[in-house]
Coordinates of C-alpha atoms and ligand atoms in Angstrom, one line a residue:
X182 CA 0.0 0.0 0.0
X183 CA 1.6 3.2 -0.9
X184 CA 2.4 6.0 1.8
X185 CA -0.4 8.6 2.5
X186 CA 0.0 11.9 3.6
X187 CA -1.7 15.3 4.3
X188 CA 1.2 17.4 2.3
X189 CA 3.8 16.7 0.4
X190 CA 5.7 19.4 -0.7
X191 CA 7.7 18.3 -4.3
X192 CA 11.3 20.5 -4.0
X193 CA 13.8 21.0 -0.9
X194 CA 15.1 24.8 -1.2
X195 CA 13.8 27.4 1.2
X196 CA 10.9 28.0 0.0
X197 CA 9.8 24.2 0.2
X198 CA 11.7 22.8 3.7
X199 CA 10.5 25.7 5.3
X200 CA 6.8 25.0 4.4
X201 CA 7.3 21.3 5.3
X202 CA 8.6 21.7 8.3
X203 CA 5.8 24.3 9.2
X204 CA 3.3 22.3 8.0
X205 CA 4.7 19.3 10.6
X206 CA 4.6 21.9 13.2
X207 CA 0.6 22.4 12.5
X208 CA 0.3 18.6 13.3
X209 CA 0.0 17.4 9.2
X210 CA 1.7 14.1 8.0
X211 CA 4.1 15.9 6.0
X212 CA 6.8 14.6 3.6
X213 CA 9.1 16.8 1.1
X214 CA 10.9 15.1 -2.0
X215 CA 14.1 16.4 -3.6
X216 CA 15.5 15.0 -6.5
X217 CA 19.1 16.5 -5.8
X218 CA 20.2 18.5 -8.4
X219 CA 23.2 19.8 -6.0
X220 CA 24.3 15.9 -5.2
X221 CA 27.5 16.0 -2.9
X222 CA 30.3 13.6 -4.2
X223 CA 28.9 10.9 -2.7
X224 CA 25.3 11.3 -4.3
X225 CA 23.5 11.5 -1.4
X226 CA 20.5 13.4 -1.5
X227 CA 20.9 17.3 -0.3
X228 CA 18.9 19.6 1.1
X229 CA 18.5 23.3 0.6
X230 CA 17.9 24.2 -3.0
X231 CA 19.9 26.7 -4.7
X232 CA 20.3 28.8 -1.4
X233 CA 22.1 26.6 0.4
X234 CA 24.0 24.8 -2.1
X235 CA 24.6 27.3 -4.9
X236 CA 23.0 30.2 -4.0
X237 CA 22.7 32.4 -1.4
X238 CA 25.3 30.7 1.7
X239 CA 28.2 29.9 -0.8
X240 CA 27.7 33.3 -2.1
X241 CA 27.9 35.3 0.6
X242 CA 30.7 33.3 2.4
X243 CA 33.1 34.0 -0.7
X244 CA 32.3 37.1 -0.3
X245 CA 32.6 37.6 3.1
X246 CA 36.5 36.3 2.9
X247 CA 37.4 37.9 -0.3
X248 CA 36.3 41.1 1.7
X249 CA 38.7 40.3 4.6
X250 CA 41.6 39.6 1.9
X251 CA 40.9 42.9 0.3
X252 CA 40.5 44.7 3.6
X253 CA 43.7 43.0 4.9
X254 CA 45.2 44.4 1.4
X255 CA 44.1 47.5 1.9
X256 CA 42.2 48.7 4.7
X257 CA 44.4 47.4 7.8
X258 CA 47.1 50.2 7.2
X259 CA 45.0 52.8 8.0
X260 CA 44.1 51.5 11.4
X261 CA 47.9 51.5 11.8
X262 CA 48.1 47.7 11.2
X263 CA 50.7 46.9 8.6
X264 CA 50.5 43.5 6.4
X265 CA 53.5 42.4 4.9
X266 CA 53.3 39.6 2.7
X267 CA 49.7 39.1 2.6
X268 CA 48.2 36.4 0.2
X269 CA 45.3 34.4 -0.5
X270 CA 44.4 30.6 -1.2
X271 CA 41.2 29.9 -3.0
X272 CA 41.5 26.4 -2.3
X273 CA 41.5 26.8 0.8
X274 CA 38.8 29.6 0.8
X275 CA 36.3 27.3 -1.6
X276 CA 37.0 24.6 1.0
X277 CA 35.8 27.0 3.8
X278 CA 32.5 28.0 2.1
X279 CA 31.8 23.7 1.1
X280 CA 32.2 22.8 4.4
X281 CA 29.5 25.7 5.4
X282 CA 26.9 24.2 2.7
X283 CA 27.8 21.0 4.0
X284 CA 26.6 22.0 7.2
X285 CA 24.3 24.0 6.5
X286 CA 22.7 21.4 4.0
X287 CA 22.6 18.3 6.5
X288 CA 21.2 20.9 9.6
X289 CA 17.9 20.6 7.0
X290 CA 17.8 16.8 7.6
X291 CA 18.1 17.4 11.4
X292 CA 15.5 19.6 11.3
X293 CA 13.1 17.3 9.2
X294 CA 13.8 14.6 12.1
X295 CA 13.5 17.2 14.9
X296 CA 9.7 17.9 13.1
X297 CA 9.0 14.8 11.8
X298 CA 9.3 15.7 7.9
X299 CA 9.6 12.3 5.6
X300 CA 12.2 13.0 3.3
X301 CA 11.5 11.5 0.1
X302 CA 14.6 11.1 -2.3
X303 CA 13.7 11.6 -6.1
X304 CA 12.0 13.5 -8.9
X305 CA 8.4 14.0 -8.0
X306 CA 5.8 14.1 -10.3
X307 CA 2.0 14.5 -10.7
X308 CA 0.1 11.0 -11.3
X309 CA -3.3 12.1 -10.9
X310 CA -6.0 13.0 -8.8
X311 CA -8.1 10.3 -8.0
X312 CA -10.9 10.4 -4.9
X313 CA -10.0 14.4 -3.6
X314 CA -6.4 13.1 -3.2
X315 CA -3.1 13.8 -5.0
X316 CA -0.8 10.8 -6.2
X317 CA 2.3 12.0 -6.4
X318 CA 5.4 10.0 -7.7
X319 CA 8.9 10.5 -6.2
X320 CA 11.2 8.6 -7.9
X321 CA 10.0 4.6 -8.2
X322 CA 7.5 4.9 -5.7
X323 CA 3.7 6.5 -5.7
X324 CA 2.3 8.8 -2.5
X325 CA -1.1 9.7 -1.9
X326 CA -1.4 12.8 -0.4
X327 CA -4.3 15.4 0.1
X328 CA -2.5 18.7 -0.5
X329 CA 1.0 19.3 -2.5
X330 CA 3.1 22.2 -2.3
X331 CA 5.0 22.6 -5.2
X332 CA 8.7 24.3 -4.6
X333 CA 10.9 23.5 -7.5
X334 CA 12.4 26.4 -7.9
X335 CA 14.2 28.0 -10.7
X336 CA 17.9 27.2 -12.4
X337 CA 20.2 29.8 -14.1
X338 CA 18.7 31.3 -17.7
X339 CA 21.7 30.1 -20.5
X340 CA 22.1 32.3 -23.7
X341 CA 21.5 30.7 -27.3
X342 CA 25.1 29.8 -28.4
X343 CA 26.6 30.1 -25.2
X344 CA 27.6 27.1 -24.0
X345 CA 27.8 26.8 -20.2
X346 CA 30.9 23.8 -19.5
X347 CA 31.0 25.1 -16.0
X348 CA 35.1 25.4 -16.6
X349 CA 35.6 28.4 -18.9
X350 CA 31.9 29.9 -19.5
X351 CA 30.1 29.0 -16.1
X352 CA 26.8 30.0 -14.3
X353 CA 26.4 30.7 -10.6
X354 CA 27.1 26.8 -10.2
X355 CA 30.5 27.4 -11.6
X356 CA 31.7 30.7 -10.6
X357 CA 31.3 29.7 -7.0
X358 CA 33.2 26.7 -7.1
X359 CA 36.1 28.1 -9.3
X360 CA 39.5 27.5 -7.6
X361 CA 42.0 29.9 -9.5
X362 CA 41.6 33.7 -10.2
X363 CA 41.1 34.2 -13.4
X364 CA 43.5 36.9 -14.9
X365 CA 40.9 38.1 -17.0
X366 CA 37.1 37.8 -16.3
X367 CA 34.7 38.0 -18.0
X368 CA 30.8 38.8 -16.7
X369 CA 27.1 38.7 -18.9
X370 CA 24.7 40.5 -17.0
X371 CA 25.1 43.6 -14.4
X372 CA 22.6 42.0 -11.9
X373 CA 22.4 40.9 -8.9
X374 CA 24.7 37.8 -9.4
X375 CA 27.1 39.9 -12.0
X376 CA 28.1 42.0 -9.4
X377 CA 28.5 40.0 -6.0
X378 CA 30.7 37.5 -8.4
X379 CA 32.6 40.3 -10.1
X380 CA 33.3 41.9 -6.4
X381 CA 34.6 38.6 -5.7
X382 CA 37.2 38.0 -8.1
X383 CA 38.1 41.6 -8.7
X384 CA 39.2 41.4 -4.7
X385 CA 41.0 38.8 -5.7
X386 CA 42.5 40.1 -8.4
X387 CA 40.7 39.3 -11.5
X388 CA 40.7 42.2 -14.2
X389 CA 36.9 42.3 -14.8
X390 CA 34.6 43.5 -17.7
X391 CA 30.9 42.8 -17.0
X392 CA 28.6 43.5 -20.4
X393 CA 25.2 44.4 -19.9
X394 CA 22.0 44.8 -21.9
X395 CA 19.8 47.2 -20.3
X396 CA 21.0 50.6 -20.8
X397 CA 20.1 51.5 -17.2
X398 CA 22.4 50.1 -14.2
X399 CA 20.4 48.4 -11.4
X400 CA 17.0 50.1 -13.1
X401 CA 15.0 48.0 -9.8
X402 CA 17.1 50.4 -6.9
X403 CA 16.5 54.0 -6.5
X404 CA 18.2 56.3 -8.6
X405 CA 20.2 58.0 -5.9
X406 CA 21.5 54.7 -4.7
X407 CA 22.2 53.6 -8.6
X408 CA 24.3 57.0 -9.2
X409 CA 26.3 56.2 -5.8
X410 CA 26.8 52.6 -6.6
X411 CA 28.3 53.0 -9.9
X412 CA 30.9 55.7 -9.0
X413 CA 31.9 53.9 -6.2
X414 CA 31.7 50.4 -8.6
X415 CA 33.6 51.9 -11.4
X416 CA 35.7 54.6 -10.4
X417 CA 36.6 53.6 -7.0
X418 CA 37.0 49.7 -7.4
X419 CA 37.9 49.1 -11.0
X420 CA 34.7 47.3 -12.2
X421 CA 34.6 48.0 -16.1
X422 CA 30.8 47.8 -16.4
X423 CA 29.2 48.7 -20.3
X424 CA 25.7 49.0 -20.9
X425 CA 23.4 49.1 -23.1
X426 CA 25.9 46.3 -25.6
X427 CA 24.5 43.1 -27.5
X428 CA 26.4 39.7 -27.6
X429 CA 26.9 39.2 -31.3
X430 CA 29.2 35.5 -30.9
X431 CA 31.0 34.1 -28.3
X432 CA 34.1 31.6 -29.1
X433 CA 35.6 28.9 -27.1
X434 CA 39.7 28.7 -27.2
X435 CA 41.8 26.4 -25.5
X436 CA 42.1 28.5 -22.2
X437 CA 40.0 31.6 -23.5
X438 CA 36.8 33.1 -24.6
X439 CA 35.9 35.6 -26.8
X440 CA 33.1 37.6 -26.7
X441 CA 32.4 39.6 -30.3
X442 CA 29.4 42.5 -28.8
X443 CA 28.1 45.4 -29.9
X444 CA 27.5 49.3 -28.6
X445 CA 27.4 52.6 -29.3
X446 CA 30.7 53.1 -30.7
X447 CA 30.0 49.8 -32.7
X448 CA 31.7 46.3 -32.9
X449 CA 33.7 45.3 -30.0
X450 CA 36.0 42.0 -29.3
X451 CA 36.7 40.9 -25.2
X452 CA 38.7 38.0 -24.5
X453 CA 38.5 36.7 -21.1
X454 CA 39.6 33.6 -19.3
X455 CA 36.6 32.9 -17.6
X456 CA 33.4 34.2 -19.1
X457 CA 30.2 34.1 -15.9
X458 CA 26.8 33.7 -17.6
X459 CA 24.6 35.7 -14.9
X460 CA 20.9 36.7 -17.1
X461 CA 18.5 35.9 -14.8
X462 CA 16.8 32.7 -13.7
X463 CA 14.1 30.6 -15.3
X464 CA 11.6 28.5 -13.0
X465 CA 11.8 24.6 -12.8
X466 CA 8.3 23.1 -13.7
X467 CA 9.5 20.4 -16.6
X468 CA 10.1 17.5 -14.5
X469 CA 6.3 17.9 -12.5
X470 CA 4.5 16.2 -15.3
X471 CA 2.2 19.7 -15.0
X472 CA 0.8 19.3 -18.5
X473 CA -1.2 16.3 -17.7
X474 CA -3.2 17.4 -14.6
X475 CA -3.7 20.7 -16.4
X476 CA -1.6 23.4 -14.1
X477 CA -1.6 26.4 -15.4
X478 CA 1.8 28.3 -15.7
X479 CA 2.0 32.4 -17.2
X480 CA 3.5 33.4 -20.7
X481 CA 7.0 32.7 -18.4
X482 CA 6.9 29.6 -17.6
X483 CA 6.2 30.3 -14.0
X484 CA 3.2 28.6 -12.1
X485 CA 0.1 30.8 -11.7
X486 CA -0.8 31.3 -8.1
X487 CA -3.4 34.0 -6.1
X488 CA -2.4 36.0 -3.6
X489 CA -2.0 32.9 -1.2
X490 CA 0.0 30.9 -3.4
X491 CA -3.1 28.6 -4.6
X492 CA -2.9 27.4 -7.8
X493 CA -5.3 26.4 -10.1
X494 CA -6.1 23.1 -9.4
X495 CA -7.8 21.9 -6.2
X496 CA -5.3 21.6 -2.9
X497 CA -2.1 22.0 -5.3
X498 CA 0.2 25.3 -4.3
X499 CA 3.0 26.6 -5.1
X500 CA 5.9 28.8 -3.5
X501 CA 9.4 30.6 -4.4
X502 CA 11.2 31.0 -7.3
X503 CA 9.0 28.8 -9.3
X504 CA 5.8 31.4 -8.8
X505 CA 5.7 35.1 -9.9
X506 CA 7.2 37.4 -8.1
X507 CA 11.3 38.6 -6.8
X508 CA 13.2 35.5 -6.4
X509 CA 14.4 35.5 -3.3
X510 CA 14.8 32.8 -0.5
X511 CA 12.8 34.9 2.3
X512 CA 9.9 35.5 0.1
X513 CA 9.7 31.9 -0.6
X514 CA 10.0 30.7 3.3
X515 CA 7.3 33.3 3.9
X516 CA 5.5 31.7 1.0
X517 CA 5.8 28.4 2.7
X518 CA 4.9 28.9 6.1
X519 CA 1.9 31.4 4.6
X520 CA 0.5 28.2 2.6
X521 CA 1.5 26.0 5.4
X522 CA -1.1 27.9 7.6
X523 CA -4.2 28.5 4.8
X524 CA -4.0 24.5 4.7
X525 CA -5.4 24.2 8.5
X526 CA -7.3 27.3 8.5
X527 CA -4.9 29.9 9.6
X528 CA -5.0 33.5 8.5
X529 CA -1.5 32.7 6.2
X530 CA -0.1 35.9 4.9
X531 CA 2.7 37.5 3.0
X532 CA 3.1 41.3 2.4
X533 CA 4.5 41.8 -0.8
X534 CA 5.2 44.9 -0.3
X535 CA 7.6 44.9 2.6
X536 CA 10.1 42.3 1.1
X537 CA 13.5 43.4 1.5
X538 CA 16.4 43.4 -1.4
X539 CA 20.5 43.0 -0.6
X540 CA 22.9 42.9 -2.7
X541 CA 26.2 42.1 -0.9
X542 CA 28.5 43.8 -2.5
X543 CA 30.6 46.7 -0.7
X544 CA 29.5 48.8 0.2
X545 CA 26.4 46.5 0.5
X546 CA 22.8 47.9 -1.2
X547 CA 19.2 47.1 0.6
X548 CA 15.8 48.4 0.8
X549 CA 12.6 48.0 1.0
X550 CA 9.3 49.3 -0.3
X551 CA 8.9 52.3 -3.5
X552 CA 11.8 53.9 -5.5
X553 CA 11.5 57.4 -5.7
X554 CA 10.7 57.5 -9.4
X555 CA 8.3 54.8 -8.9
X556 CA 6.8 57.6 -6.9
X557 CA 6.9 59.9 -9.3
X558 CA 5.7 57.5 -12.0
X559 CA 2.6 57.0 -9.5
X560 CA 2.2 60.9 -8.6
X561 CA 2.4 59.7 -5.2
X562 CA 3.4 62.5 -3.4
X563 CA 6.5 62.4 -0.8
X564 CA 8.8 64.4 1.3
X565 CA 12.6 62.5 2.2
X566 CA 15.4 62.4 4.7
X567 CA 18.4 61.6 3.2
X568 CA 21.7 61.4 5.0
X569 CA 25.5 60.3 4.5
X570 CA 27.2 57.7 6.8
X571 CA 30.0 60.6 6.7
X572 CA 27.8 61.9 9.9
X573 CA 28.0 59.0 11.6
X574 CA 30.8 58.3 14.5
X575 CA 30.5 54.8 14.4
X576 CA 30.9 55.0 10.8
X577 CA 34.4 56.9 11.2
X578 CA 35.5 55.0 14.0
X579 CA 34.9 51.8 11.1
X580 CA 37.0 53.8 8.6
X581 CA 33.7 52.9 6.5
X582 CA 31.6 55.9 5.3
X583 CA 30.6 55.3 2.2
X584 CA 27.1 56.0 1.0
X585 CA 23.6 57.0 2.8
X586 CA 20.2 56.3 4.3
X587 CA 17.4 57.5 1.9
X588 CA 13.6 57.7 4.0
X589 CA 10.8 58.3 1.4
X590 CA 7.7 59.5 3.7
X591 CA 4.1 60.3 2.5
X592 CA 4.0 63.8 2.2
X593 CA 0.1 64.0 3.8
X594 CA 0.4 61.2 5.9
X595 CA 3.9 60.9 7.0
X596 CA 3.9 57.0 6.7
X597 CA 7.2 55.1 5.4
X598 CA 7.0 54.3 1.8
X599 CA 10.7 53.3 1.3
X600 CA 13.9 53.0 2.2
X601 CA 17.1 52.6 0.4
X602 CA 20.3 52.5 1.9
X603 CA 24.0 52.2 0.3
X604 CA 26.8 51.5 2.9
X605 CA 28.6 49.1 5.3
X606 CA 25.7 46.2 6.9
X607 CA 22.9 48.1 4.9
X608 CA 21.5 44.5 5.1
X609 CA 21.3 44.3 9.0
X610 CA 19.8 48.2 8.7
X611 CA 17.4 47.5 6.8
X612 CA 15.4 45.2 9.0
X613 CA 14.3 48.1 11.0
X614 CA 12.5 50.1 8.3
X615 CA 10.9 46.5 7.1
X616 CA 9.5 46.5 10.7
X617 CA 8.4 49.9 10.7
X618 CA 6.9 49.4 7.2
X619 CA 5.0 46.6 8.1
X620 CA 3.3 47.9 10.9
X621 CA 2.3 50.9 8.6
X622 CA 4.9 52.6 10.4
X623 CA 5.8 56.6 10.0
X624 CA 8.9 58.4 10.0
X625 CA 8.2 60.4 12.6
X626 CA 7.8 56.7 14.5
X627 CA 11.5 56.4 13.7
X628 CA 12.4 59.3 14.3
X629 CA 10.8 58.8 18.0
X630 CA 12.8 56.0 18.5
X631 CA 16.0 56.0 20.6
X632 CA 19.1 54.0 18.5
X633 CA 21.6 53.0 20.8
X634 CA 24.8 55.7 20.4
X635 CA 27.5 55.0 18.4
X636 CA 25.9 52.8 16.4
X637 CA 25.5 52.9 11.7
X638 CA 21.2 53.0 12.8
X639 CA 21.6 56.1 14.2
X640 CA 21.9 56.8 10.5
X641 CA 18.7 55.7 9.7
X642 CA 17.3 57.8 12.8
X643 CA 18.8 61.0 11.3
X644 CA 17.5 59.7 7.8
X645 CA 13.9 59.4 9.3
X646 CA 14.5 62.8 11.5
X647 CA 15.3 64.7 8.7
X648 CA 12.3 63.6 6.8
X649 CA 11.0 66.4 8.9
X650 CA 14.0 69.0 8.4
X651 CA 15.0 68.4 11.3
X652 CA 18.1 65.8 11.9
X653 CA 20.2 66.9 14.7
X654 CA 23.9 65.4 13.6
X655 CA 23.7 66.5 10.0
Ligands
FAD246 P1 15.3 26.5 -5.0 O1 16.2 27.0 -3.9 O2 15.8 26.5 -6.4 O3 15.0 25.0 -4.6 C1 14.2 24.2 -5.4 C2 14.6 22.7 -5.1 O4 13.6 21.9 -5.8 C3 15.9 22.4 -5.7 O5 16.7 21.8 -4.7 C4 15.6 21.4 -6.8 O6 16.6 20.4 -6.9 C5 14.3 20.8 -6.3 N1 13.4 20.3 -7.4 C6 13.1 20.8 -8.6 N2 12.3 20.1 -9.3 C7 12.0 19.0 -8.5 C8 11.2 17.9 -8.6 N3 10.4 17.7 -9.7 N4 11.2 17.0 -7.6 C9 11.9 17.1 -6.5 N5 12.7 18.2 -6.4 C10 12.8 19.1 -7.3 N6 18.2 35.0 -2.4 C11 18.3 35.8 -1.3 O7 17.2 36.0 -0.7 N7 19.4 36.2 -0.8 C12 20.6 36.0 -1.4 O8 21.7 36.5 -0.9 C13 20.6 35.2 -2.5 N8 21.8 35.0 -3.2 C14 21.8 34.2 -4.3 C15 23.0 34.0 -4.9 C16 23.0 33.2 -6.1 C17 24.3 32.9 -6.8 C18 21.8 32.6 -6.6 C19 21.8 31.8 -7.8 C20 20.6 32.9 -6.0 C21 20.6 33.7 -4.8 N9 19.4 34.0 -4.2 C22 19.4 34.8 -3.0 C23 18.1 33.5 -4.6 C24 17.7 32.2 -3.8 O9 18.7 31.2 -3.9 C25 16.4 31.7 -4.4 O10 15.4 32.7 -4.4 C26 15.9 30.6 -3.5 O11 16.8 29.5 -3.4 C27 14.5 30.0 -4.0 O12 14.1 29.0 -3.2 P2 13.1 27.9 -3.7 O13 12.9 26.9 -2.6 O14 11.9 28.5 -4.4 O15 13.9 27.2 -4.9
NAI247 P1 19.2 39.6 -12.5 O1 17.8 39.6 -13.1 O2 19.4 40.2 -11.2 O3 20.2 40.2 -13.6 C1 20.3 39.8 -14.9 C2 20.9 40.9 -15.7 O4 21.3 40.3 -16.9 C3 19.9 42.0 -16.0 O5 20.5 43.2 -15.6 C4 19.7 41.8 -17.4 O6 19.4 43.1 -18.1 C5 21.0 41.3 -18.0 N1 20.8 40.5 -19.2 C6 19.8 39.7 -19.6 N2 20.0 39.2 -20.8 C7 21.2 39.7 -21.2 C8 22.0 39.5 -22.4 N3 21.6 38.8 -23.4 N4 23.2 40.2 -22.5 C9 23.6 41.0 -21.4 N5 22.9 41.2 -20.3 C10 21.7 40.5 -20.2 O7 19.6 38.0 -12.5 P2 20.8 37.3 -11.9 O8 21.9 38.3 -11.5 O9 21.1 36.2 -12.8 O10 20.2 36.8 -10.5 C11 19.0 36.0 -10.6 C12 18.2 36.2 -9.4 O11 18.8 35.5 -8.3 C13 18.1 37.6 -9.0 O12 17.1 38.3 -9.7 C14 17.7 37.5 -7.5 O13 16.3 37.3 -7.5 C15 18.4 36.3 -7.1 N6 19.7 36.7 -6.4 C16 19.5 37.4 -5.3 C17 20.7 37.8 -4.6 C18 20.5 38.6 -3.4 O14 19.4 38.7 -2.8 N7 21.5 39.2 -2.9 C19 22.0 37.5 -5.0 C20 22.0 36.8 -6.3 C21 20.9 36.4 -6.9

């Protein structure tokens, strides 16, 4: 007889472990299948999705010790410490951030035991819907199960006649498991990934040239954080960045590639020794067997959901990546723990409008809620507070006072309707303003609120203070 359940949720990343094990919490029978598409070497199953394993963790730990190398390159001497000698050894840094998703990665199968998750090995797949219940196939074996939360997630987008060997032209699989600097690297696509990888190896040492379509840099973050990001990008650190160029033909030498593109001042040839493919990311839905029970994906392949994540068919969700929206690992474990809840009756909920972006670069970029010129572009009207970590003690005492804290207010209302900040731990900062934004928060609520002295929030204090024309350090 084949095992029954009251969930299983088909894919392992963030979005789908987190609603598995929330959905054990709330007393289902829950079980999660992953067909390991990140297998360790010795092709055991793993946990975590692309996050974990080739994603967010690995990501952020290379950049967290290329930082250190650069800073011990660098920075040190003006703290009075003097480096002689300094060098680094990727090896040994790789090793560091494997042993980290290694951890990580089997923590998730502790967790499933601590919460009573069955893991399921395999590819799972819709059979058919037979008597209000789901049969679901994971690998060999059929489940029956009432609901299924699908989580599959999303891999990286390839371009036509690029081929990605994951040695000399790689995607965020490769480029975080590359072992030498490469003298020359090469970078499609000024997004996120483009430019936490580029900050990377340029640390490191790597001449890089990053070619980019849009003819606007970071078009999603506000234009006063954009304009600050690419001088410091450019001028300060070295990162050749073009825009607005088209790939005409890329060629594959022995230890080289070259790139044949076009802009404005015509044809152009780059040759690099590592070329990083970073275009976006397309969602996973081919292996579900979708067609055949009739889900319903959008004119991008992405599943169609409502505003709790239901999809079209009867007790099927889905979460993450693999559904509309930004694809990033806390919207999907809200998305998991939000569908977790409708399935018993709970009032689940994700407000789209309070997700938090990073990107980890240095200085680091966050924020939360409207740009100005989506503003604008909506005649909303608003009043700001902008001001410079240059104000900041703490800041000087860090020898790190690069960039600002930008407070968009409701000019009638006074309530928060974004903040952007560009400096050092922007991604710690910006928790606070996702707080105050999701309790409907206004900046006069900030700027109410005492922030411990010397610390970088008291940047966002003056930020929200002088909203009001009124900061008191600035
Ligand atoms: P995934 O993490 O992609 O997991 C889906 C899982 O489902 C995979 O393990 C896959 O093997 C499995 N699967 C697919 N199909 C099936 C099937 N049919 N049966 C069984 N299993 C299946 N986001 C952030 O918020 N912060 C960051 O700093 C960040 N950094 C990133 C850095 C990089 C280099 C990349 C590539 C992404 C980064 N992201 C970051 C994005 C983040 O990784 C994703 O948003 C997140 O992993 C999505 O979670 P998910 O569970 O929806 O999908
Ligand atoms: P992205 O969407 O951030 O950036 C892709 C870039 O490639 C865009 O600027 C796009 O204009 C450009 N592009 C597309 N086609 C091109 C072409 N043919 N030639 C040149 N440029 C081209 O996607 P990216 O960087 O691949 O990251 C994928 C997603 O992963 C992100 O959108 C984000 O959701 C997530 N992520 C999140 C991180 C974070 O939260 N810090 C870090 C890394 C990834």
């Amino acid at each position: 007889m084949s095992q029954e359940f009251d969930v299983v949720v088909i894919g392992g990343g963030p979005a789908g472990y987190v609603a598995a094990i929330r959905a054990a919490q709330l007393g289902l029978k829950t079980a999660c299948c992953e067909y390991n598409a990140y297998a360790d070497p010795k092709g055991e199953p793993r946990l975590g999705g692309t996050c974990l394993n080739v994603g967010c963790i690995p990501s952020k730990a290379l950049l967290h010790s290329s930082e250190l190398y650069h800073q011990a390159e660098h920075s040190f001497i003006m703290h009075g410490i003097k480096m002689e000698g300094v060098s680094i050894d990727v090896p040994s840094m790789v090793r560091r951030k494997d042993n980290i998703v290694n951890q990580l990665t089997q923590g998730i199968k502790g967790l499933f035991k601590k919460y009573k998750v069955t893991f399921l090995p395999g590819l799972g797949s819709f059979v058919a819907q037979a008597d209000g219940k789901w049969q679901v196939k994971v690998g060999e074996e059929v489940v029956t199960t009432t609901h299924v939360i699908i989580a599959t997630g999303s891999r990286a987008r390839h371009l036509p006649g690029i081929k990605v060997d994951q040695k000399l032209i790689v995607d965020n699989e490769g480029a975080l498991s590359t072992t030498e600097v490469p003298k020359r690297l090469g970078v499609i696509g000024a997004g996120v990934i483009g430019l936490e990888m580029s900050s990377v190896w340029k640390r490191l040492g790597s001449q890089v040239t990053i070619l980019e379509a849009a003819p606007d840099f970071l078009a999603a973050a506000d234009t006063a954080v954009t304009k600050e990001a690419w001088k410091i990008f450019t001028k300060k650190q070295g990162l050749d960045i073009q825009l607005g160029i088209q790939i005409k033909d890329v060629k594959v030498g022995e230890n080289t590639v070259v790139i044949q593109y076009e802009n404005d001042d015509g044809d152009q040839t780059l040759e690099v020794d590592k070329l990083i493919v970073a275009v976006g990311r397309v969602p996973n839905t081919d292996g579900l067997n979708a067609e055949v029970v009739g889900l319903q994906l959008d004119d991008r392949g992405r599943i169609k959901v409502d505003a709790h994540c239901a999809t079209n068919l009867p007790n099927v969700w889905a979460v993450g990546d693999v559904v509309p929206g930004p694809m990033l690992a806390h919207k999907g474990m809200e998305e998991g723990v939000m569908v977790a809840e409708c399935i018993v009756g709970q009032a689940g909920h994700v407000n789209y409008d309070a997700i938090p972006w990073v990107i980890y670069t240095q200085p680091e970029v966050a924020w939360v809620g409207k740009t100005e010129q989506q503003l604008k572009a909506e005649n909303i009207p608003f009043k700001q507070g902008q001001i410079p970590f240059q104000a900041n003690g703490r800041a000087l005492g860090q020898g790190d006072t690069t960039g600002f804290v930008k407070v968009l207010a409701h000019s009638e209302t006074d309530q928060i309707l974004g903040v952007h900040i560009i400096g050092a731990s922007a991604s710690e900062l910006i928790a606070e303003a996702v707080v105050a934004m999701e309790f409907g928060g206004a900046a006069e609520d900030l700027a109410r609120i005492a922030h411990a002295h010397p610390t970088l929030s008291e940047v966002m204090h003056e930020a929200a203070l002088a909203v009001d024309k009124r900061s008191l350090h600035f």
